[in-house]
mmCIF file of C-alpha atoms in Angstrom:
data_model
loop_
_atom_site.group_PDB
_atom_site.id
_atom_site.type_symbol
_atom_site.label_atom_id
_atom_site.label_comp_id
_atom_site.label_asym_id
_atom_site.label_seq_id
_atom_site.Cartn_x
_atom_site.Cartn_y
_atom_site.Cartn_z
ATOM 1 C CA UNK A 14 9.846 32.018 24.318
ATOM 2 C CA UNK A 15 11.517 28.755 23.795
ATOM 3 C CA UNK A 16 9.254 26.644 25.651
ATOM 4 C CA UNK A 17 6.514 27.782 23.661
ATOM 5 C CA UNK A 18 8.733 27.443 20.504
ATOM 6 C CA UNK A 19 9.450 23.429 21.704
ATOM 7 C CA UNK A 20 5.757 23.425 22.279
ATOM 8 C CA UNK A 21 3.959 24.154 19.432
ATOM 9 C CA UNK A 22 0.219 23.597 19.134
ATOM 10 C CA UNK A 23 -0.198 21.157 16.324
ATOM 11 C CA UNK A 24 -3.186 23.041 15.126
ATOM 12 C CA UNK A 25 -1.171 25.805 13.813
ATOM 13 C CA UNK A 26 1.064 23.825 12.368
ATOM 14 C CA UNK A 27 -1.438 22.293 9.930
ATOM 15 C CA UNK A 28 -3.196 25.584 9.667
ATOM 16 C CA UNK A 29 -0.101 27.121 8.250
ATOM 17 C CA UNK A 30 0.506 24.102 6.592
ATOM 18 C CA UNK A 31 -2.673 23.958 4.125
ATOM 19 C CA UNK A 32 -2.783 27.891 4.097
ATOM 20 C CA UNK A 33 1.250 27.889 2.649
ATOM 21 C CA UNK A 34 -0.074 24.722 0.123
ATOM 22 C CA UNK A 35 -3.349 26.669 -0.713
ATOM 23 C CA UNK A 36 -1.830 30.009 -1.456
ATOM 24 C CA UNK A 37 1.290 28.164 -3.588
ATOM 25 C CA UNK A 38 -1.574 26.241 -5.877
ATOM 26 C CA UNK A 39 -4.479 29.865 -6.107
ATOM 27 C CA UNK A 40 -1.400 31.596 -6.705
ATOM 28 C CA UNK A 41 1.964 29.804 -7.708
ATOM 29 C CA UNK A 42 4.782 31.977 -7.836
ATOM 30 C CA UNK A 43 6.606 30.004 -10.576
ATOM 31 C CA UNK A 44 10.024 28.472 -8.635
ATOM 32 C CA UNK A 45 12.690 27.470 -11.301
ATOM 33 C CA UNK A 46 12.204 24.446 -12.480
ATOM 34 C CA UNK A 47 15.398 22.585 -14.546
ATOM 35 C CA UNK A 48 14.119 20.301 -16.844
ATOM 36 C CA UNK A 49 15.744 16.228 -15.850
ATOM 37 C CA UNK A 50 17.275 14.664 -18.895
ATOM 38 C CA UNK A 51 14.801 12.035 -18.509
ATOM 39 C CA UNK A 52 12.117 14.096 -19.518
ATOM 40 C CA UNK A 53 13.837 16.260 -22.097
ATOM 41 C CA UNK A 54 14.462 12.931 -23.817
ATOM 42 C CA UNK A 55 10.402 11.999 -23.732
ATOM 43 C CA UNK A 56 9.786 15.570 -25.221
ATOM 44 C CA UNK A 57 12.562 15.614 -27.685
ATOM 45 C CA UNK A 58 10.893 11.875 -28.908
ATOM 46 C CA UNK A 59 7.868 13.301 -29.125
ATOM 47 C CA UNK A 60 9.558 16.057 -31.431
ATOM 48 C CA UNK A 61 11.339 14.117 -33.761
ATOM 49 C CA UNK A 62 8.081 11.953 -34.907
ATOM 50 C CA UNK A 63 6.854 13.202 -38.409
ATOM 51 C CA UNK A 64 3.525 15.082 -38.625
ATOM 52 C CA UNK A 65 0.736 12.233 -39.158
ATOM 53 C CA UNK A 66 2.329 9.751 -36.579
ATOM 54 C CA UNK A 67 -0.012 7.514 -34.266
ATOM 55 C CA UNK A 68 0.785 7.894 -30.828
ATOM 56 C CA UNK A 69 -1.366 4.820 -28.624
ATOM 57 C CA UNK A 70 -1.686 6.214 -25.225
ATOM 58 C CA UNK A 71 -2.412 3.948 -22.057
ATOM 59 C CA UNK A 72 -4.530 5.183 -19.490
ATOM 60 C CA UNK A 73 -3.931 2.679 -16.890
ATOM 61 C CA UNK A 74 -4.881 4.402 -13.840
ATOM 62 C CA UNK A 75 -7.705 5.509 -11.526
ATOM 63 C CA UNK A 76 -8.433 9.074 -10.242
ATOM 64 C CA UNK A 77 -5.973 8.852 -7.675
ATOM 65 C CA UNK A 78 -3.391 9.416 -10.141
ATOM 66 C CA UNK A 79 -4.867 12.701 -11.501
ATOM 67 C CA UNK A 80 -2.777 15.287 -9.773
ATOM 68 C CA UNK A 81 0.718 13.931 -11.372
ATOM 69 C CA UNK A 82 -0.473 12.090 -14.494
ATOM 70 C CA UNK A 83 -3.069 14.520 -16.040
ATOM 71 C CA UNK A 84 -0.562 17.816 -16.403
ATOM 72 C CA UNK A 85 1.564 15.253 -18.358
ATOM 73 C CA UNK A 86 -1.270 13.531 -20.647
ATOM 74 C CA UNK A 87 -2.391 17.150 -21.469
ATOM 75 C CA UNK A 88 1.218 18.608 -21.803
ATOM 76 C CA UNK A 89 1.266 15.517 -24.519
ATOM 77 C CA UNK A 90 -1.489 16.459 -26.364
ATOM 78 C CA UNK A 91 -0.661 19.842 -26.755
ATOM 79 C CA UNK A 92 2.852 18.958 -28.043
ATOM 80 C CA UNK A 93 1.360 16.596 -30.087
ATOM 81 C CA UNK A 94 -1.711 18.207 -31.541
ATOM 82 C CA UNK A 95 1.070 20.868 -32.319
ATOM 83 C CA UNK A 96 3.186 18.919 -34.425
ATOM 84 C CA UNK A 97 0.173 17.010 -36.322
ATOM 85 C CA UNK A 98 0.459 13.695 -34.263
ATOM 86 C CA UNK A 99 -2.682 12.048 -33.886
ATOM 87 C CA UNK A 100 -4.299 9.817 -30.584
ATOM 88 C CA UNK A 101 -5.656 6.594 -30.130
ATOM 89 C CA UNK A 102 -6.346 6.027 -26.160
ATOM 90 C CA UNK A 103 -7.547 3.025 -24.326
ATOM 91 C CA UNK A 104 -6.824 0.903 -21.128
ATOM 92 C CA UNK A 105 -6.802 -1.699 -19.354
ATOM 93 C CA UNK A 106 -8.156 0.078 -15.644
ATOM 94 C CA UNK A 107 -11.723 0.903 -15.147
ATOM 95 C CA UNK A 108 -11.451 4.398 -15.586
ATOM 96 C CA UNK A 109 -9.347 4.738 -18.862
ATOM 97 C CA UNK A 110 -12.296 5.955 -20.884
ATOM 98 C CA UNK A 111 -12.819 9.081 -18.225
ATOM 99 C CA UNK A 112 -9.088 10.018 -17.986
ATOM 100 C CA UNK A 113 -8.969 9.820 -21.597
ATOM 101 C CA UNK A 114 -12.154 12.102 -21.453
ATOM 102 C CA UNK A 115 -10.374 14.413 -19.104
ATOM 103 C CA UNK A 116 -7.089 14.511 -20.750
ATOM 104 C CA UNK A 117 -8.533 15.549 -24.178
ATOM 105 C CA UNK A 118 -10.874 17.873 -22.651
ATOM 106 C CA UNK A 119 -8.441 20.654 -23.711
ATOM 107 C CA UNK A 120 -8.672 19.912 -27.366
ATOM 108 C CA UNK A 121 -12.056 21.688 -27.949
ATOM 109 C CA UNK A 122 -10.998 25.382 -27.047
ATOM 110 C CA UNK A 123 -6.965 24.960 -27.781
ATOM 111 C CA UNK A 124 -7.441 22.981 -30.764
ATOM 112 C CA UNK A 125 -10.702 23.690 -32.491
ATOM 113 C CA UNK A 126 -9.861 21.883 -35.727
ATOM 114 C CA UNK A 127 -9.102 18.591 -34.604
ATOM 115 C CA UNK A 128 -12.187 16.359 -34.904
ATOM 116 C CA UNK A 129 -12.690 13.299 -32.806
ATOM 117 C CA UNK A 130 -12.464 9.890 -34.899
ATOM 118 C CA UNK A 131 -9.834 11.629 -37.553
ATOM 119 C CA UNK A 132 -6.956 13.040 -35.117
ATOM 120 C CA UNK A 133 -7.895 11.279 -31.789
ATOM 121 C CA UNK A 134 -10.080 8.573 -30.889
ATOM 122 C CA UNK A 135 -10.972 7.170 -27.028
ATOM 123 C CA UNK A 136 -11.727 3.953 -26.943
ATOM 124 C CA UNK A 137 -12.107 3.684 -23.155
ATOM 125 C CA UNK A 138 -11.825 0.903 -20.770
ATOM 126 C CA UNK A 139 -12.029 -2.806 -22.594
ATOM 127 C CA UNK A 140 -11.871 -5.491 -19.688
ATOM 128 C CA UNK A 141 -9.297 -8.979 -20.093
ATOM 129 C CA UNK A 142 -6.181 -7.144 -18.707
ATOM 130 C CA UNK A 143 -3.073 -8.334 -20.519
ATOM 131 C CA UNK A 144 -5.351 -10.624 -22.673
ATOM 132 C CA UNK A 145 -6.538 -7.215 -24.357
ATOM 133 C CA UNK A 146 -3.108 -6.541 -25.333
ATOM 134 C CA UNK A 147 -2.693 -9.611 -26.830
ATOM 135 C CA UNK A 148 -6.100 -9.356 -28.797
ATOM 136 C CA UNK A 149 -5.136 -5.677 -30.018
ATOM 137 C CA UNK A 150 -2.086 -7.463 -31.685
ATOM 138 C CA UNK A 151 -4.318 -9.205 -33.938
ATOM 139 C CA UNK A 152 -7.567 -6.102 -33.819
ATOM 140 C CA UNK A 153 -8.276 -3.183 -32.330
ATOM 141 C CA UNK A 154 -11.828 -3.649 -33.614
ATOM 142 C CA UNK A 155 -12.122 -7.100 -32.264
ATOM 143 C CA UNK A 156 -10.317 -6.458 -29.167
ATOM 144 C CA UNK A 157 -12.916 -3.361 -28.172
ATOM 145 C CA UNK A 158 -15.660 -5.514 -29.892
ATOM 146 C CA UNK A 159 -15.907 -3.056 -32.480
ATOM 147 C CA UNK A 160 -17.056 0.150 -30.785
ATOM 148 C CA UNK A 161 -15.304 3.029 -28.542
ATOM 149 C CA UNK A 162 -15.484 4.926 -25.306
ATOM 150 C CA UNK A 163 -19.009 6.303 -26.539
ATOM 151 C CA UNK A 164 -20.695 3.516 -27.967
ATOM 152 C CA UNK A 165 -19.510 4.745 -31.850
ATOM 153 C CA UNK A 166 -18.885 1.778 -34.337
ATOM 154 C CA UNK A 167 -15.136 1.939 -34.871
ATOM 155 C CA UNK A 168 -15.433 1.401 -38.821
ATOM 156 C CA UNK A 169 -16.909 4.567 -39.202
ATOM 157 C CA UNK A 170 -13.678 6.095 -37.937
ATOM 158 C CA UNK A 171 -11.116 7.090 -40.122
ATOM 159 C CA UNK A 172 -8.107 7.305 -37.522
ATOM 160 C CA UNK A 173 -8.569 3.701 -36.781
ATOM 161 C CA UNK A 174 -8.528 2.435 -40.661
ATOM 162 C CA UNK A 175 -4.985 4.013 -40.825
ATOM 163 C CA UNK A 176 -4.033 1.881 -38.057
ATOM 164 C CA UNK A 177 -6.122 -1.593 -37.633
ATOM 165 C CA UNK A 178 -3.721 -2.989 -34.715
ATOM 166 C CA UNK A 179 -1.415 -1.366 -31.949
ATOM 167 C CA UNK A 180 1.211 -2.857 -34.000
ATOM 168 C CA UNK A 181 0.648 -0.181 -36.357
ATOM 169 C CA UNK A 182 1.393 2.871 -33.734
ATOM 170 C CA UNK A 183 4.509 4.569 -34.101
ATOM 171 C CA UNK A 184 4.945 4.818 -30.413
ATOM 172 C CA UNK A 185 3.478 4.142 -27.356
ATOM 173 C CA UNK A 186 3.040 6.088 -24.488
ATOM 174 C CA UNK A 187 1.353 4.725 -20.861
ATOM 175 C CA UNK A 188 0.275 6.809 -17.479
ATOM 176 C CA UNK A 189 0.550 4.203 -14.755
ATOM 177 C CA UNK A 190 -0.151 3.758 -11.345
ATOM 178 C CA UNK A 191 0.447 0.089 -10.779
ATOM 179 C CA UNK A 192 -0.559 -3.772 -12.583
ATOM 180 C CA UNK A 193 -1.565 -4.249 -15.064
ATOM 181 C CA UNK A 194 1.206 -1.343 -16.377
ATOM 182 C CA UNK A 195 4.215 -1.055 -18.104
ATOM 183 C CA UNK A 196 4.789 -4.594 -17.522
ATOM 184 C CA UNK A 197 2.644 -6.188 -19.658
ATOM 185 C CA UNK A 198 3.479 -4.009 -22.678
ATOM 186 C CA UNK A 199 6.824 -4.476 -22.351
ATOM 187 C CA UNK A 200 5.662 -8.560 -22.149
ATOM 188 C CA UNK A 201 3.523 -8.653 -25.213
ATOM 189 C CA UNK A 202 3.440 -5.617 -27.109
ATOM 190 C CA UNK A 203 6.429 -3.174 -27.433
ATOM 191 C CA UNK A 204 9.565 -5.341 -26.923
ATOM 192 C CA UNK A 205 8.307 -8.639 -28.838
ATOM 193 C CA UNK A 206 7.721 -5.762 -32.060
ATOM 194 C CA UNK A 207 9.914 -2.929 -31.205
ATOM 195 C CA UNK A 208 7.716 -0.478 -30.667
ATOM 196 C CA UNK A 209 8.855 2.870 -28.762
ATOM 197 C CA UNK A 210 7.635 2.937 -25.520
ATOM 198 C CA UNK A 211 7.655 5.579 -22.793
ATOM 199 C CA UNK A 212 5.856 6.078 -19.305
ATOM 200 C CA UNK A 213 4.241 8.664 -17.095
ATOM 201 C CA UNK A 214 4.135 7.165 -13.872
ATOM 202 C CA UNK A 215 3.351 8.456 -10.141
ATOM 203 C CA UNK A 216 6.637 9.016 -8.219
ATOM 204 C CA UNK A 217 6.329 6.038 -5.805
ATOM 205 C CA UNK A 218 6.835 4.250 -8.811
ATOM 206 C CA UNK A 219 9.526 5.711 -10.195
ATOM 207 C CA UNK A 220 12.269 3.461 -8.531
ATOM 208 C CA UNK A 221 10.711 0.080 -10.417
ATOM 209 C CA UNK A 222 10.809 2.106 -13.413
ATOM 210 C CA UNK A 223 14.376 3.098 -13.616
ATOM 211 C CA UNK A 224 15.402 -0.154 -14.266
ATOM 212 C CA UNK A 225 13.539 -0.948 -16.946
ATOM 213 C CA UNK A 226 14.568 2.510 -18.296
ATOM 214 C CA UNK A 227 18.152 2.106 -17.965
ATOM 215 C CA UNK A 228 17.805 -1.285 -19.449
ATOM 216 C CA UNK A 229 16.275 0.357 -23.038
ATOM 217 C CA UNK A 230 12.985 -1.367 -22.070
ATOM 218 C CA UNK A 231 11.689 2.443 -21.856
ATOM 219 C CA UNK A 232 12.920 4.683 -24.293
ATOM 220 C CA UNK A 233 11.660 7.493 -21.538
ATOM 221 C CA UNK A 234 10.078 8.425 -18.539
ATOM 222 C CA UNK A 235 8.340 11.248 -17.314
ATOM 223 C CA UNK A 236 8.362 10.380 -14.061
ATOM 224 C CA UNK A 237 6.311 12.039 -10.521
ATOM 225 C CA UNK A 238 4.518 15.874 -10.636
ATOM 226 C CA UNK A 239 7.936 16.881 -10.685
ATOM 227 C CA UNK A 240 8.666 15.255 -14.340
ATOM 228 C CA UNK A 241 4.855 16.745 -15.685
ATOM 229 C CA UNK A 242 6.282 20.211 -14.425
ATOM 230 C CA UNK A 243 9.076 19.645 -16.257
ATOM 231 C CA UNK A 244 7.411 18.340 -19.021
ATOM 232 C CA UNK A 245 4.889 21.912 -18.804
ATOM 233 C CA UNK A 246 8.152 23.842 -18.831
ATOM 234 C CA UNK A 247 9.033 22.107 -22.292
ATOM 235 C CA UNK A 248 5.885 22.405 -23.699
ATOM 236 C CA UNK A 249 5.600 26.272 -22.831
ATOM 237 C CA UNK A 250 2.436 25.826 -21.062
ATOM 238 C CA UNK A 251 2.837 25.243 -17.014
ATOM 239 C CA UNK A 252 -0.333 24.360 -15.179
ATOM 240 C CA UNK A 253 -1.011 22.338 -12.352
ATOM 241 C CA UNK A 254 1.707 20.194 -12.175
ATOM 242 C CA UNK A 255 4.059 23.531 -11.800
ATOM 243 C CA UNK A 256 1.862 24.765 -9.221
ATOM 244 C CA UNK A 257 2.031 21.819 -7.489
ATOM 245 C CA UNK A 258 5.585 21.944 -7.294
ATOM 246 C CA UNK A 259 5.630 25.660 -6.104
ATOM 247 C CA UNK A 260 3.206 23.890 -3.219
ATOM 248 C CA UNK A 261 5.211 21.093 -2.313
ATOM 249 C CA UNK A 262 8.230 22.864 -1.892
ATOM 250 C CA UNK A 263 6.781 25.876 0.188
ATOM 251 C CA UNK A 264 5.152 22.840 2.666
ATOM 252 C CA UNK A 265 8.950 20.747 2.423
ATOM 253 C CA UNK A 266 9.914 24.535 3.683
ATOM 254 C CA UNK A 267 7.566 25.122 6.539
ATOM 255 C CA UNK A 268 8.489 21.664 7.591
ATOM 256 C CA UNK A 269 11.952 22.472 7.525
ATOM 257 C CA UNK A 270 11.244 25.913 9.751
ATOM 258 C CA UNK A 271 9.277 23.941 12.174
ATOM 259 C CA UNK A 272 11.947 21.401 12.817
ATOM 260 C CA UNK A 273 14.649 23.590 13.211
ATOM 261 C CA UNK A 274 12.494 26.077 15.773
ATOM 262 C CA UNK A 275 11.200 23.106 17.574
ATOM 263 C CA UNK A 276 15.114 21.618 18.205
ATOM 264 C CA UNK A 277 16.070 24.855 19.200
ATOM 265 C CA UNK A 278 13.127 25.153 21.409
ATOM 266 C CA UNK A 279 14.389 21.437 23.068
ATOM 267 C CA UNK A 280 18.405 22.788 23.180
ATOM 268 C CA UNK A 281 17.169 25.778 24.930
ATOM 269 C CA UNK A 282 14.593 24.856 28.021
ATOM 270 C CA UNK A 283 16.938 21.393 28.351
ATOM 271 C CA UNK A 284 19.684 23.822 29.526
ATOM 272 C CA UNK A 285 17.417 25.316 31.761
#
């Protein structure tokens, strides 16, 4: 028995291995998870703006970043959309416009009476990096050359009347998977004019962030899947970021099994 436990056929490994992740995310059982004081401070921010506040949100990252960024974008919205907060998203990364799409996509059947262009507004990818930045100091208008995401003339929307320049956002809130980031706000946007500024990012970033969080740079993070679970948790609506967790600590476990079996195996048939 312990030869065959020190020599275990890889192929069942991974077959247990994406039948213990597959079951976890079909079916999640719902582990505890504890809220980090890092992200009860980015939802208790979020709670203390007054109803009618303009939150900018920064979509600066590609579909790679889905799994651990989108729970928290949508977890936003909900909170926000609760509370009477209003949207405007953009980005410097190709795909801004789409995650933008994809993060609002909830709004339609949770929130049927917010209307695009008075309580959100996508204004999609606008190329120049940092330069864009610097150009929505001065004009959002000019800076997107005057239309959004969809091709819509940006005068005829009301949101972005109330608020002609990012200056004019009460906060600011990125999801980030690398440069251009939270670098280049922090450069030319919310430290120059004290704007609030917090970050989703993926969790191989999360040791660059800290210090720029510990500094005051970042007023919060939500940081990695496990921070969106936490940040579901908060909201009172867990989704895939929770189930994600239930996965990746049911495959940390099997790992853990397999390990301990296979030394065992080793101690075993080298006494032999």
């Amino acid at each position: 028995m312990w030869q065959k436990l020190a020599n275990i056929d890889r192929r069942i490994i991974y077959v247990l291995m994406v039948g213990v992740i597959a079951l976890a995310l079909i079916q999640p059982i719902g582990l505890a998870i504890v809220p980090s004081e890092e992200t009860i401070r980015a939802y208790e921010f979020i709670e203390s703006l007054p109803a009618g506040s303009v939150v900018y949100l920064g979509m600066d990252f590609s579909a790679g970043g889905i799994p651990e960024l989108m729970p928290a974008i949508q977890s936003l919205v909900r909170q926000g959309f609760k509370k009477d907060l209003k949207f405007i998203a953009g980005g410097m990364w190709v795909m801004a416009g789409d995650m933008a799409d994809m993060g609002f996509s909830i709004v339609e059947a949770e929130f049927p009476d917010k209307k695009y262009g008075v309580d959100w507004v996508n204004l999609g990818y606008k190329p120049g990096g940092e330069v864009l930045l610097q150009k929505m100091l001065a004009s959002f208008y000019d800076a997107c050359v005057g239309i959004d995401h969809y091709g819509n003339d940006l005068a005829q929307l009301p949101l972005m009347s109330e608020v002609p320049t990012i200056k004019d956002v009460d906060a600011i809130f990125i999801f980030v998977t690398g440069t251009p980031g939270e670098r280049e706000y922090i450069r030319h946007v919310t430290s120059p004019h004290n704007i609030p500024f917090l970050v989703s990012c993926v969790s191989v970033s999360v040791p660059e962030m800290m210090p720029l969080i510990q500094s005051g740079q970042i007023v919060a993070g939500v940081l990695g899947m496990k921070g969106a679970a936490e940040y579901e948790v908060l909201v009172g609506h867990p989704g895939t970021a929770t189930a994600g967790m239930d996965a990746q600590s049911f495959s940390h476990a099997l790992i853990i099994i397999f390990i301990i079996l296979g030394n065992l195996g080793y101690i075993f048939t080298r006494e032999k």
